[in-house]
Coordinates of C-alpha atoms in Angstrom, one line a residue:
M1452 CA 27.0 -80.2 62.2
E1453 CA 26.7 -79.2 58.6
I1454 CA 27.7 -75.7 57.8
K1455 CA 25.6 -74.1 55.0
E1456 CA 27.0 -71.4 52.8
I1457 CA 25.1 -68.1 53.2
P1458 CA 24.7 -66.6 49.8
E1459 CA 25.6 -63.0 49.2
K1460 CA 22.9 -60.6 48.5
G1461 CA 21.8 -60.7 44.9
V1462 CA 23.4 -64.1 44.2
Q1463 CA 21.1 -67.1 43.5
L1464 CA 21.9 -70.5 44.8
E1465 CA 22.3 -73.4 42.5
G1466 CA 19.1 -75.3 42.1
A1467 CA 17.0 -72.6 43.6
K1468 CA 13.8 -71.8 41.7
K1469 CA 13.9 -68.4 40.0
K1470 CA 10.9 -66.1 40.8
Q1471 CA 9.4 -64.0 38.1
R1472 CA 8.9 -60.3 38.9
S1473 CA 5.2 -59.5 38.6
Q1474 CA 4.4 -56.9 35.9
A1475 CA 1.4 -54.7 35.4
K1476 CA -1.0 -56.1 32.9
V1477 CA -0.9 -54.4 29.5
K1478 CA -4.4 -53.3 28.4
T1479 CA -3.4 -52.2 24.9
G1480 CA -3.0 -55.7 23.3
C1481 CA -5.4 -57.2 20.7
R1482 CA -8.4 -59.2 21.9
T1483 CA -7.0 -62.5 20.5
C1484 CA -3.7 -62.3 22.4
K1485 CA -5.6 -61.4 25.6
A1486 CA -7.8 -64.5 25.2
R1487 CA -4.7 -66.7 24.6
R1488 CA -2.9 -65.0 27.5
V1489 CA 0.2 -64.3 25.4
K1490 CA 2.2 -61.1 24.9
C1491 CA 0.9 -59.0 22.0
D1492 CA 3.3 -57.1 19.7
E1493 CA 0.6 -54.5 19.2
G1494 CA 1.0 -54.3 15.5
R1495 CA -1.6 -52.3 13.5
P1496 CA -4.1 -53.0 12.0
V1497 CA -3.4 -56.7 13.1
C1498 CA -0.6 -57.9 15.3
Q1499 CA 2.2 -60.1 13.7
R1500 CA 1.9 -62.7 16.5
C1501 CA -1.7 -63.6 15.4
I1502 CA -0.6 -63.7 11.8
K1503 CA 2.1 -66.3 12.6
W1504 CA -0.4 -68.3 14.8
G1505 CA -3.4 -68.4 12.6
G1506 CA -3.2 -66.0 9.7
P1507 CA -4.5 -62.4 9.2
S1508 CA -8.1 -63.3 9.9
S1509 CA -7.3 -64.7 13.3
C1510 CA -6.7 -61.3 14.9
D1511 CA -9.8 -59.8 16.3
G1512 CA -8.5 -56.3 16.5
Y1513 CA -8.2 -53.9 19.5
N1514 CA -10.5 -52.4 22.0
D1515 CA -10.4 -48.6 22.1
I1516 CA -9.4 -47.5 25.6
P1517 CA -11.5 -44.5 26.7
T1518 CA -9.4 -41.5 27.7
K1519 CA -10.0 -40.1 31.1
A1520 CA -11.2 -36.5 31.2
P1521 CA -8.8 -34.3 33.0
A1522 CA -9.7 -33.6 36.6
T1523 CA -11.3 -30.3 37.1
T1524 CA -11.2 -28.3 40.3
P1525 CA -14.4 -26.5 41.1
R1526 CA -14.0 -22.7 41.1
M1527 CA -16.2 -20.3 42.8
L1528 CA -17.6 -17.4 40.7
L1529 CA -17.4 -14.2 42.6
P1530 CA -19.3 -11.1 41.5
N1531 CA -17.1 -8.6 39.5
P1532 CA -17.2 -5.2 41.2
R1533 CA -16.4 -3.4 37.9
P1534 CA -19.2 -2.4 35.6
L1535 CA -19.8 -4.3 32.4
C1536 CA -19.2 -1.2 30.2
R1537 CA -16.7 1.6 30.7
T1538 CA -18.2 4.9 31.6
P1539 CA -16.5 7.6 29.5
T1540 CA -14.4 10.0 31.5
V1541 CA -14.9 12.9 29.1
R1542 CA -17.6 13.7 26.6
R1543 CA -16.3 12.8 23.1
F1544 CA -18.6 15.1 21.1
G1545 CA -19.5 18.6 22.1
N1546 CA -22.8 18.7 20.1
D1547 CA -25.0 16.7 17.7
E1548 CA -23.2 18.2 14.6
E1549 CA -19.9 16.7 15.7
Y1550 CA -21.4 13.3 16.2
R1551 CA -23.3 13.4 12.9
F1552 CA -20.1 14.1 10.8
F1553 CA -18.1 11.6 12.8
R1554 CA -20.8 8.9 12.0
R1555 CA -20.7 10.1 8.4
F1556 CA -17.0 9.4 8.2
C1557 CA -17.5 5.9 9.8
T1558 CA -20.3 4.8 7.4
D1559 CA -19.6 6.6 4.1
T1560 CA -16.2 8.4 3.9
S1561 CA -14.1 5.5 5.2
A1562 CA -15.5 3.2 2.6
Q1563 CA -14.7 5.6 -0.2
L1564 CA -11.1 6.1 1.1
T1565 CA -10.6 2.4 1.4
G1566 CA -11.7 1.5 -2.1
A1567 CA -11.2 -2.1 -3.2
R1568 CA -7.8 -2.7 -1.6
G1569 CA -9.2 -4.0 1.6
S1570 CA -7.0 -1.7 3.8
E1571 CA -7.9 -1.5 7.5
L1572 CA -6.4 1.9 7.9
W1573 CA -9.6 3.9 7.8
N1574 CA -12.1 1.5 9.4
R1575 CA -9.7 0.2 12.2
V1576 CA -6.5 2.1 12.8
V1577 CA -7.9 5.7 12.4
L1578 CA -11.1 4.9 14.3
Q1579 CA -9.3 3.3 17.2
A1580 CA -7.0 6.3 17.5
S1581 CA -9.9 8.8 17.3
E1582 CA -11.3 7.2 20.5
M1583 CA -8.4 8.5 22.6
E1584 CA -6.6 11.2 20.5
P1585 CA -8.4 14.6 20.1
C1586 CA -6.3 15.7 17.1
V1587 CA -7.3 12.5 15.2
R1588 CA -10.9 12.8 16.2
H1589 CA -11.1 16.5 15.1
A1590 CA -9.5 15.6 11.7
V1591 CA -11.9 12.7 11.2
M1592 CA -14.9 15.0 11.8
A1593 CA -13.4 17.6 9.4
I1594 CA -13.1 15.0 6.6
G1595 CA -16.5 13.6 7.4
A1596 CA -18.0 17.1 6.7
L1597 CA -16.5 17.1 3.2
D1598 CA -18.7 15.9 0.3
F1599 CA -16.5 13.3 -1.6
N1600 CA -19.4 12.3 -3.9
R1601 CA -19.9 15.8 -5.2
L1602 CA -16.2 16.2 -5.9
S1603 CA -16.2 12.8 -7.7
H1604 CA -19.0 13.9 -10.1
G1605 CA -17.4 17.1 -11.0
G1606 CA -19.2 19.5 -8.7
T1607 CA -18.2 23.0 -8.0
D1608 CA -16.3 22.4 -4.8
L1609 CA -13.1 23.7 -6.1
E1610 CA -14.7 26.6 -7.9
S1611 CA -16.4 27.8 -4.8
I1612 CA -13.2 28.2 -2.9
H1613 CA -11.8 31.8 -3.0
R1614 CA -8.9 32.2 -0.7
E1615 CA -5.9 34.3 0.1
F1616 CA -4.3 31.9 2.6
T1617 CA -3.4 28.3 2.4
F1618 CA -6.0 25.9 3.9
L1619 CA -3.5 25.2 6.7
E1620 CA -3.6 28.9 7.7
Y1621 CA -7.3 29.1 7.0
G1622 CA -8.2 26.3 9.2
A1623 CA -6.1 27.7 12.1
L1624 CA -7.5 31.2 11.7
T1625 CA -11.1 30.0 11.6
A1626 CA -10.5 27.9 14.6
V1627 CA -9.7 30.9 16.8
G1628 CA -12.4 33.0 15.1
L1629 CA -10.1 35.6 13.4
I1630 CA -12.0 35.4 10.0
N1631 CA -15.5 34.5 8.9
A1632 CA -15.6 31.4 6.7
S1633 CA -19.0 32.1 5.3
S1634 CA -17.7 34.8 3.0
W1635 CA -15.5 32.2 1.4
S1636 CA -18.4 29.9 0.4
R1637 CA -21.0 32.2 -1.1
K1638 CA -21.7 29.8 -4.0
L1639 CA -22.9 27.0 -1.7
N1640 CA -26.3 26.6 -0.2
F1641 CA -26.8 26.9 3.5
K1642 CA -26.4 23.2 4.3
E1643 CA -23.2 22.9 2.2
R1644 CA -21.8 26.1 3.6
R1645 CA -22.5 25.0 7.1
G1646 CA -20.6 21.7 6.5
R1647 CA -17.7 23.6 4.9
E1648 CA -17.4 26.0 7.8
F1649 CA -17.5 23.1 10.2
A1650 CA -14.8 21.2 8.3
Y1651 CA -12.4 24.2 8.4
K1652 CA -13.0 24.8 12.1
E1653 CA -12.4 21.2 13.0
Y1654 CA -9.3 21.1 10.8
G1655 CA -7.9 24.1 12.8
K1656 CA -8.8 22.3 16.1
A1657 CA -6.9 19.2 14.9
I1658 CA -3.8 21.3 14.1
S1659 CA -3.9 23.1 17.4
S1660 CA -4.5 19.9 19.4
L1661 CA -1.6 18.1 17.7
K1662 CA 0.8 21.1 18.3
K1663 CA -0.2 21.1 21.9
A1664 CA 0.4 17.4 22.3
V1665 CA 3.8 17.6 20.6
M1666 CA 4.9 20.5 22.8
E1667 CA 3.9 18.7 25.9
K1668 CA 5.7 15.5 24.6
R1669 CA 2.7 13.3 25.1
S1670 CA 2.0 12.4 21.4
H1671 CA 2.7 8.8 20.2
I1672 CA 4.3 8.2 16.9
T1673 CA 1.1 6.5 15.6
T1674 CA -0.9 9.6 16.5
R1675 CA 1.5 11.9 14.6
L1676 CA 1.6 9.7 11.6
L1677 CA -2.2 9.3 11.4
A1678 CA -2.6 13.1 11.8
C1679 CA -0.3 13.5 8.8
I1680 CA -2.3 11.1 6.7
L1681 CA -5.6 12.9 7.6
F1682 CA -4.1 16.3 6.9
V1683 CA -2.9 15.1 3.5
C1684 CA -6.4 13.8 2.8
F1685 CA -7.9 17.2 3.7
E1686 CA -5.3 19.2 1.6
S1687 CA -5.5 16.8 -1.4
Y1688 CA -9.3 17.2 -1.4
H1689 CA -9.0 20.9 -1.9
G1690 CA -6.2 20.6 -4.5
N1691 CA -3.4 21.8 -2.3
N1692 CA -0.9 19.4 -3.8
E1693 CA 2.3 21.1 -2.5
S1694 CA 1.0 21.3 1.0
A1695 CA -0.1 17.6 0.8
A1696 CA 3.3 16.6 -0.4
A1697 CA 5.0 18.6 2.5
Q1698 CA 2.8 16.7 5.0
T1699 CA 3.7 13.4 3.3
Y1700 CA 7.4 14.0 3.6
A1701 CA 7.0 15.2 7.2
G1702 CA 5.4 11.8 8.1
I1703 CA 8.1 9.9 6.2
E1704 CA 10.9 11.7 8.1
M1705 CA 9.1 10.8 11.4
M1706 CA 8.9 7.1 10.3
E1707 CA 12.6 7.0 9.4
R1708 CA 13.7 8.6 12.7
Y1709 CA 11.5 6.1 14.6
S1710 CA 12.9 3.1 12.6
R1711 CA 16.5 4.2 13.3
Q1712 CA 15.6 4.4 17.0
R1713 CA 14.3 0.8 16.9
S1714 CA 17.3 -0.5 15.0
E1715 CA 19.7 1.2 17.5
W1716 CA 17.9 0.0 20.6
T1717 CA 20.0 -2.1 23.0
P1718 CA 18.5 -4.7 25.4
S1719 CA 17.9 -3.2 28.8
L1720 CA 15.9 -3.8 31.9
K1721 CA 14.8 -0.2 32.1
T1722 CA 13.5 0.3 28.6
L1723 CA 11.5 -1.9 26.2
R1724 CA 12.1 -1.9 22.4
P1725 CA 9.7 0.5 20.7
P1726 CA 6.9 -1.5 18.8
P1727 CA 6.9 -1.5 15.0
I1728 CA 4.8 0.9 13.0
D1729 CA 1.4 -0.5 11.9
P1730 CA 1.9 -2.0 8.3
E1731 CA -1.3 -0.2 7.2
I1732 CA 0.4 3.1 8.0
V1733 CA 3.6 2.1 6.2
E1734 CA 1.7 1.1 3.0
A1735 CA -0.4 4.4 3.2
F1736 CA 2.8 6.5 3.2
A1737 CA 4.2 4.5 0.3
M1738 CA 1.2 5.4 -1.8
L1739 CA 1.4 9.0 -0.7
E1740 CA 5.1 9.3 -1.5
I1741 CA 4.5 7.9 -5.0
Q1742 CA 2.2 10.9 -5.6
A1743 CA 4.3 13.5 -3.7
I1744 CA 7.5 12.8 -5.7
S1745 CA 5.9 14.4 -8.7
W1746 CA 5.0 17.6 -6.8
T1747 CA 8.2 18.3 -4.9
N1748 CA 11.9 18.1 -5.6
E1749 CA 13.7 17.0 -2.5
S1750 CA 17.1 18.6 -1.9
R1751 CA 18.4 15.5 -0.1
P1752 CA 19.3 12.8 -2.8
D1753 CA 20.7 10.6 0.0
R1754 CA 17.2 10.3 1.4
K1755 CA 15.9 9.0 -1.9
L1756 CA 18.8 6.5 -2.0
E1757 CA 18.1 5.4 1.6
R1758 CA 14.4 4.9 0.8
R1759 CA 15.2 3.1 -2.4
Y1760 CA 17.3 0.6 -0.5
A1761 CA 14.6 0.2 2.1
S1762 CA 12.0 -0.6 -0.6
G1763 CA 14.5 -2.8 -2.3
E1764 CA 14.8 -5.1 0.7
V1765 CA 11.1 -5.7 0.6
I1766 CA 11.1 -6.4 -3.2
E1767 CA 13.7 -9.1 -2.8
E1768 CA 11.1 -11.2 -1.0
I1769 CA 8.6 -11.6 -3.9
P1770 CA 7.2 -15.1 -3.6
K1771 CA 6.6 -17.6 -6.4
E1772 CA 2.9 -17.2 -6.0
F1773 CA 0.8 -14.6 -4.1
K1774 CA -1.8 -15.9 -1.8
S1775 CA -3.8 -12.6 -1.4
L1776 CA -4.5 -9.4 -3.3
K1777 CA -3.5 -7.4 -0.2
H1778 CA 0.0 -8.9 -0.2
A1779 CA 0.3 -8.5 -4.0
G1780 CA -0.8 -4.9 -3.8
F1781 CA 1.8 -4.1 -1.0
M1782 CA 4.6 -5.6 -3.0
L1783 CA 3.6 -3.7 -6.1
S1784 CA 3.5 -0.4 -4.2
M1785 CA 7.1 -1.0 -3.1
L1786 CA 8.0 -1.7 -6.7
V1787 CA 6.4 1.5 -7.9
L1788 CA 8.1 3.5 -5.1
R1789 CA 11.5 2.1 -6.0
A1790 CA 10.9 2.9 -9.6
N1791 CA 10.0 6.5 -8.6
H1792 CA 13.2 6.9 -6.6
L1793 CA 15.2 5.8 -9.7
R1794 CA 13.2 8.0 -12.2
Y1795 CA 13.5 11.2 -10.2
K1796 CA 17.1 10.7 -9.2
G1797 CA 18.4 11.9 -12.5
S1798 CA 19.6 10.5 -15.8
V1799 CA 20.3 6.8 -16.2
A1800 CA 23.6 6.4 -18.1
P1801 CA 24.1 2.9 -19.7
Y1802 CA 27.8 2.8 -19.2
V1803 CA 30.5 4.4 -17.1
S1804 CA 33.9 5.2 -18.6
P1805 CA 36.8 4.6 -16.2
G1806 CA 38.8 7.6 -15.0
M1807 CA 42.4 8.3 -15.7
N1808 CA 43.2 7.2 -12.1
D1809 CA 41.4 3.9 -12.5
P1810 CA 43.9 1.0 -12.2
G1811 CA 42.1 -0.8 -14.9
H1812 CA 42.4 2.0 -17.4
T1813 CA 44.9 1.6 -20.3
E1814 CA 45.5 4.1 -23.1
Y1815 CA 44.9 1.5 -25.8
L1816 CA 42.0 -0.6 -24.4
P1817 CA 39.5 1.4 -22.3
V1818 CA 37.2 -0.7 -20.1
Y1819 CA 33.6 0.3 -19.7
H1820 CA 31.4 -0.7 -16.8
V1821 CA 27.6 -0.9 -16.6
S1822 CA 26.4 2.1 -14.5
P1823 CA 24.7 1.3 -11.1
E1824 CA 21.6 3.2 -12.2
H1825 CA 21.3 1.2 -15.4
S1826 CA 21.8 -2.0 -13.5
E1827 CA 19.1 -0.9 -11.0
L1828 CA 16.8 -0.1 -14.0
C1829 CA 17.2 -3.6 -15.3
N1830 CA 16.7 -5.1 -11.9
I1831 CA 13.4 -3.3 -11.4
L1832 CA 12.1 -4.4 -14.7
N1833 CA 13.0 -8.0 -13.9
R1834 CA 11.3 -7.7 -10.5
I1835 CA 8.1 -6.4 -12.2
Q1836 CA 8.1 -9.4 -14.5
Q1837 CA 8.6 -11.7 -11.5
W1838 CA 5.7 -10.0 -9.7
N1839 CA 3.5 -10.5 -12.8
L1840 CA 4.2 -14.3 -12.8
A1841 CA 3.5 -14.6 -9.1
F1842 CA 0.2 -12.6 -9.6
A1843 CA -1.0 -14.7 -12.6
P1844 CA -2.9 -17.4 -10.4
L1845 CA -4.8 -14.7 -8.5
L1846 CA -5.8 -13.0 -11.8
R1847 CA -7.1 -16.2 -13.2
K1848 CA -9.0 -16.9 -10.0
S1849 CA -10.7 -13.4 -10.2
G1850 CA -12.4 -14.3 -13.5
I1851 CA -13.8 -17.6 -12.2
Q1852 CA -15.5 -17.5 -8.9
E1853 CA -14.8 -14.4 -6.9
G1854 CA -17.0 -11.3 -6.6
R1855 CA -17.0 -8.0 -8.5
N1856 CA -14.8 -6.2 -6.0
Y1857 CA -12.2 -8.9 -6.1
R1858 CA -12.2 -8.8 -9.9
R1859 CA -12.0 -5.1 -10.0
E1860 CA -9.0 -5.0 -7.6
A1861 CA -7.2 -7.8 -9.5
L1862 CA -7.7 -5.9 -12.8
L1863 CA -6.4 -2.7 -11.2
L1864 CA -3.3 -4.4 -9.9
K1865 CA -2.6 -6.0 -13.4
M1866 CA -3.1 -2.5 -14.9
H1867 CA -0.7 -0.9 -12.4
C1868 CA 1.9 -3.6 -13.1
L1869 CA 1.9 -3.0 -16.8
S1870 CA 1.9 0.8 -16.4
T1871 CA 4.8 0.6 -13.9
Y1872 CA 6.7 -1.6 -16.4
V1873 CA 6.3 0.8 -19.4
W1874 CA 6.9 3.9 -17.2
T1875 CA 10.1 2.4 -15.7
A1876 CA 11.3 1.3 -19.2
S1877 CA 11.0 4.9 -20.4
A1878 CA 13.8 5.9 -18.1
A1879 CA 16.3 4.0 -20.3
P1880 CA 19.0 6.4 -21.6
L1881 CA 18.5 5.6 -25.3
A1882 CA 15.2 5.9 -27.0
E1883 CA 15.7 2.8 -29.1
M1884 CA 15.7 0.8 -25.8
W1885 CA 12.1 1.6 -25.1
F1886 CA 10.4 3.7 -27.8
R1887 CA 8.1 1.7 -30.1
R1888 CA 8.8 -1.5 -28.1
C1889 CA 5.9 -1.6 -25.7
T1890 CA 2.9 -1.5 -28.0
S1891 CA 1.4 -4.7 -26.7
E1892 CA 1.6 -3.4 -23.1
L1893 CA 0.0 -0.1 -24.1
T1894 CA -2.9 -1.7 -25.8
E1895 CA -3.5 -4.1 -22.9
I1896 CA -3.5 -1.2 -20.4
V1897 CA -6.2 0.6 -22.5
S1898 CA -8.2 -2.6 -22.8
L1899 CA -8.1 -3.2 -19.0
A1900 CA -9.2 0.4 -18.5
R1901 CA -12.2 0.0 -20.8
V1902 CA -13.2 -3.2 -18.9
L1903 CA -13.0 -1.4 -15.6
I1904 CA -15.1 1.5 -16.8
N1905 CA -17.8 -0.7 -18.4
E1906 CA -18.0 -3.5 -15.8
T1907 CA -17.4 -1.8 -12.5
K1908 CA -18.5 1.4 -10.7
I1909 CA -15.0 2.9 -10.8
R1910 CA -16.3 5.9 -12.7
N1911 CA -18.4 6.9 -9.7
E1912 CA -15.6 6.7 -7.1
C1913 CA -13.5 9.4 -5.7
S1914 CA -10.1 8.5 -4.3
P1915 CA -8.2 11.5 -2.9
L1916 CA -5.3 9.4 -1.7
D1917 CA -5.4 6.1 -3.7
L1918 CA -4.1 5.5 -7.2
R1919 CA -6.5 3.6 -9.5
I1920 CA -7.1 4.1 -13.2
L1921 CA -6.1 7.7 -13.9
L1922 CA -2.3 7.4 -13.5
P1923 CA -1.9 4.3 -15.7
L1924 CA -3.8 6.1 -18.5
M1925 CA -1.7 9.2 -18.0
I1926 CA 1.4 7.2 -18.5
V1927 CA 0.1 5.8 -21.8
G1928 CA -0.9 9.1 -23.2
W1929 CA 1.8 11.3 -21.7
Y1930 CA 5.0 9.4 -21.9
Y1931 CA 4.3 7.2 -25.0
R1932 CA 3.3 8.5 -28.4
H1933 CA 1.3 5.6 -29.7
R1934 CA -1.3 7.6 -31.5
A1935 CA -4.3 5.2 -31.4
S1936 CA -3.8 4.4 -27.7
R1937 CA -3.5 8.1 -26.8
K1938 CA -6.6 9.0 -28.7
E1939 CA -8.6 6.3 -26.8
V1940 CA -7.2 7.4 -23.5
I1941 CA -8.3 11.0 -24.0
S1942 CA -11.8 9.8 -24.8
M1943 CA -12.0 7.9 -21.5
F1944 CA -11.3 11.0 -19.4
D1945 CA -14.8 12.2 -19.7
V1946 CA -16.2 9.2 -17.8
L1947 CA -13.5 8.9 -15.2
P1948 CA -13.7 10.3 -11.6
K1949 CA -12.8 14.0 -11.7
R1950 CA -10.1 13.7 -9.1
E1951 CA -7.8 10.8 -8.3
G1952 CA -5.0 11.3 -5.8
T1953 CA -3.4 14.7 -6.6
W1954 CA -4.3 14.6 -10.3
D1955 CA -7.4 16.1 -12.0
A1956 CA -8.7 14.2 -14.9
G1957 CA -9.9 17.3 -16.8
M1958 CA -6.6 19.0 -16.5
I1959 CA -4.6 16.0 -17.8
A1960 CA -7.1 15.6 -20.7
R1961 CA -6.6 19.3 -21.8
I1962 CA -2.8 18.9 -21.7
M1963 CA -2.8 15.7 -23.7
E1964 CA -5.1 17.3 -26.3
W1965 CA -2.6 20.2 -26.7
M1966 CA 0.2 17.7 -27.1
V1967 CA -1.7 15.8 -29.8
E1968 CA -2.3 19.1 -31.6
I1969 CA 1.4 20.2 -31.7
E1970 CA 2.9 16.7 -32.2
E1971 CA 0.6 15.1 -34.7
G1972 CA 0.1 17.9 -37.1
G1973 CA 0.9 16.8 -40.6
L1974 CA 1.1 13.1 -39.8
T1975 CA -0.8 10.6 -41.9
D1976 CA -0.7 6.9 -41.1
E1977 CA 2.3 6.8 -38.7
E1978 CA 1.7 4.5 -35.7
Y1979 CA 3.9 6.5 -33.4
V1980 CA 4.9 10.2 -33.3
P1981 CA 8.4 10.6 -34.8
E1982 CA 11.1 11.0 -32.2
D1983 CA 12.1 14.5 -33.4
A1984 CA 8.6 15.8 -32.9
I1985 CA 8.2 14.7 -29.3
S1986 CA 7.5 17.4 -26.7
N1987 CA 8.4 17.3 -23.0
V1988 CA 6.7 19.4 -20.3
T1989 CA 9.1 21.6 -18.5
I1990 CA 6.9 23.8 -16.3
L1991 CA 3.4 23.1 -14.9
K1992 CA 1.7 25.8 -12.8
I1993 CA -1.8 24.9 -11.5
D1994 CA -4.3 27.3 -10.1
V1995 CA -7.0 25.1 -8.5
P1996 CA -9.5 27.9 -7.5
S1997 CA -9.7 29.2 -11.0
R1998 CA -9.2 25.8 -12.6
T1999 CA -6.5 26.9 -14.9
V2000 CA -3.1 25.5 -15.7
Y2001 CA 0.0 27.1 -17.3
V2002 CA 2.1 24.7 -19.3
E2003 CA 5.5 25.2 -20.9
L2004 CA 7.1 22.5 -23.0
I2005 CA 10.1 22.0 -25.3
Q2006 CA 9.6 20.3 -28.7
G2007 CA 11.9 19.1 -31.4
V2008 CA 11.7 20.7 -34.8
R2009 CA 10.9 17.9 -37.3
G2010 CA 13.6 17.3 -39.8
Q2011 CA 16.1 19.7 -38.3
G2012 CA 18.2 17.4 -36.1
E2013 CA 18.6 18.5 -32.5
K2014 CA 16.9 21.9 -32.9
T2015 CA 14.1 22.6 -30.4
A2016 CA 11.5 25.2 -29.8
M2017 CA 9.8 26.4 -26.6
K2018 CA 6.0 26.6 -26.5
S2019 CA 3.6 27.6 -23.7
K2020 CA -0.2 27.8 -23.2
T2021 CA -2.7 28.5 -20.4
M2022 CA -5.7 26.2 -20.4
N2023 CA -9.0 25.9 -18.4
W2024 CA -10.5 22.6 -17.4

């Protein structure tokens, strides 16, 4: 009996026929390889196997395999028990007058406050908050009752206000019925007087509502900040610049405290990190602080230093090319704000001498260091030039295919860039560093202003919060003594909006005319006012109701070295 060897599992006997494992047919090969029943290498656009077999023309290409639609599970649609629209739990408006002035703010006032910057603060952030927050809604109705068109065209709004209290006290008193507002508006007709009385009462209600919410600890940071912005708008409209500046700094303090809370937050299951402040609110306060710095003198220099560092962090991120006017405008606002912090900090010394305790000090070879302020000044000027290069493509684009509003905003930003540069340069410690060295920038600012006045409707706009054309022209005529440019600037003030931000065009024009009178007397063909004849304003007291301003300045005595003389004058505008 023959004994056969039993093969182990997985071992093939010699001579046995090897079976091929069946594989799934590939459906992605080319048509030629499928017909020949050979494996296709699936090369695209023709497979390499066909090329080797019969040339490139032998491959007939591929069939597109239709993709299967994902399986869907039928879902039953059940009726929604909730109503399609939400029924208000409370009535938003007490009467038709409240609704009318609220609609007026939505349709007219918000567009005037927005201007050409494209900010969503007034038509989105404020209106959303007014839906749920009574203090915001009352402030919106108060501003909606004010006539911004009349103020823009030089009406008698400010002349008709005769008061013994600040408007903050006035609004609060009228809200509780302690005084009669009609006696304060005798120069207005019935319709205007009615709107003014309504505005003051709603302003008082807004203040009372905000105080109540703060005391009950149920006010959100966004609500408080928006209320500050609206209060600033109301105060600025009436010329209460000091009160508007106080409201601005109150809002800035709130933002800084909130930002510190966010930075100090630690991850926890019990609390969520507070959300960031809306960028529209941040940019609005940057614009307000630029104006407020000139009306108040903060006693906390460390605050200015902290804000300067905060704005500096943003400026470091200037791109090589801006993609939108909105981004360019925000970055320029941070530059202007940083320059303000430097200008109002104090004198900028070019060099710092080492002290006697300095290890690097020697008796024979003193070492001088560039001061931090002067280094900061040079850094800001370099950043402005960097911004100008990044903005150039958008400026060229504005003159080719975009609309009038786009071109107007682009020209305004260019104008603000130039004025910020020359204004920052004037902070240099030595006159020879900046005086008589910015003639081309000054003439370009004046030319841009002329284009904006002639080609756009900027002369018909009122901007109680925004900075547009007045401040750049003020820098040219006030800080620089280029005689031709200053003369042309003064001639433009008659066609400019009467108020822009916290500044009145008529008042600035009267002050400049007086400066021309005392500085240019006896001059012939000099391009600039001589350095020893320059005057500097030391005291500025403004009485808005009577439209008068008291100015004191100090002026050098021409030809007598460092001798100076004090001069003063009260002017009407």
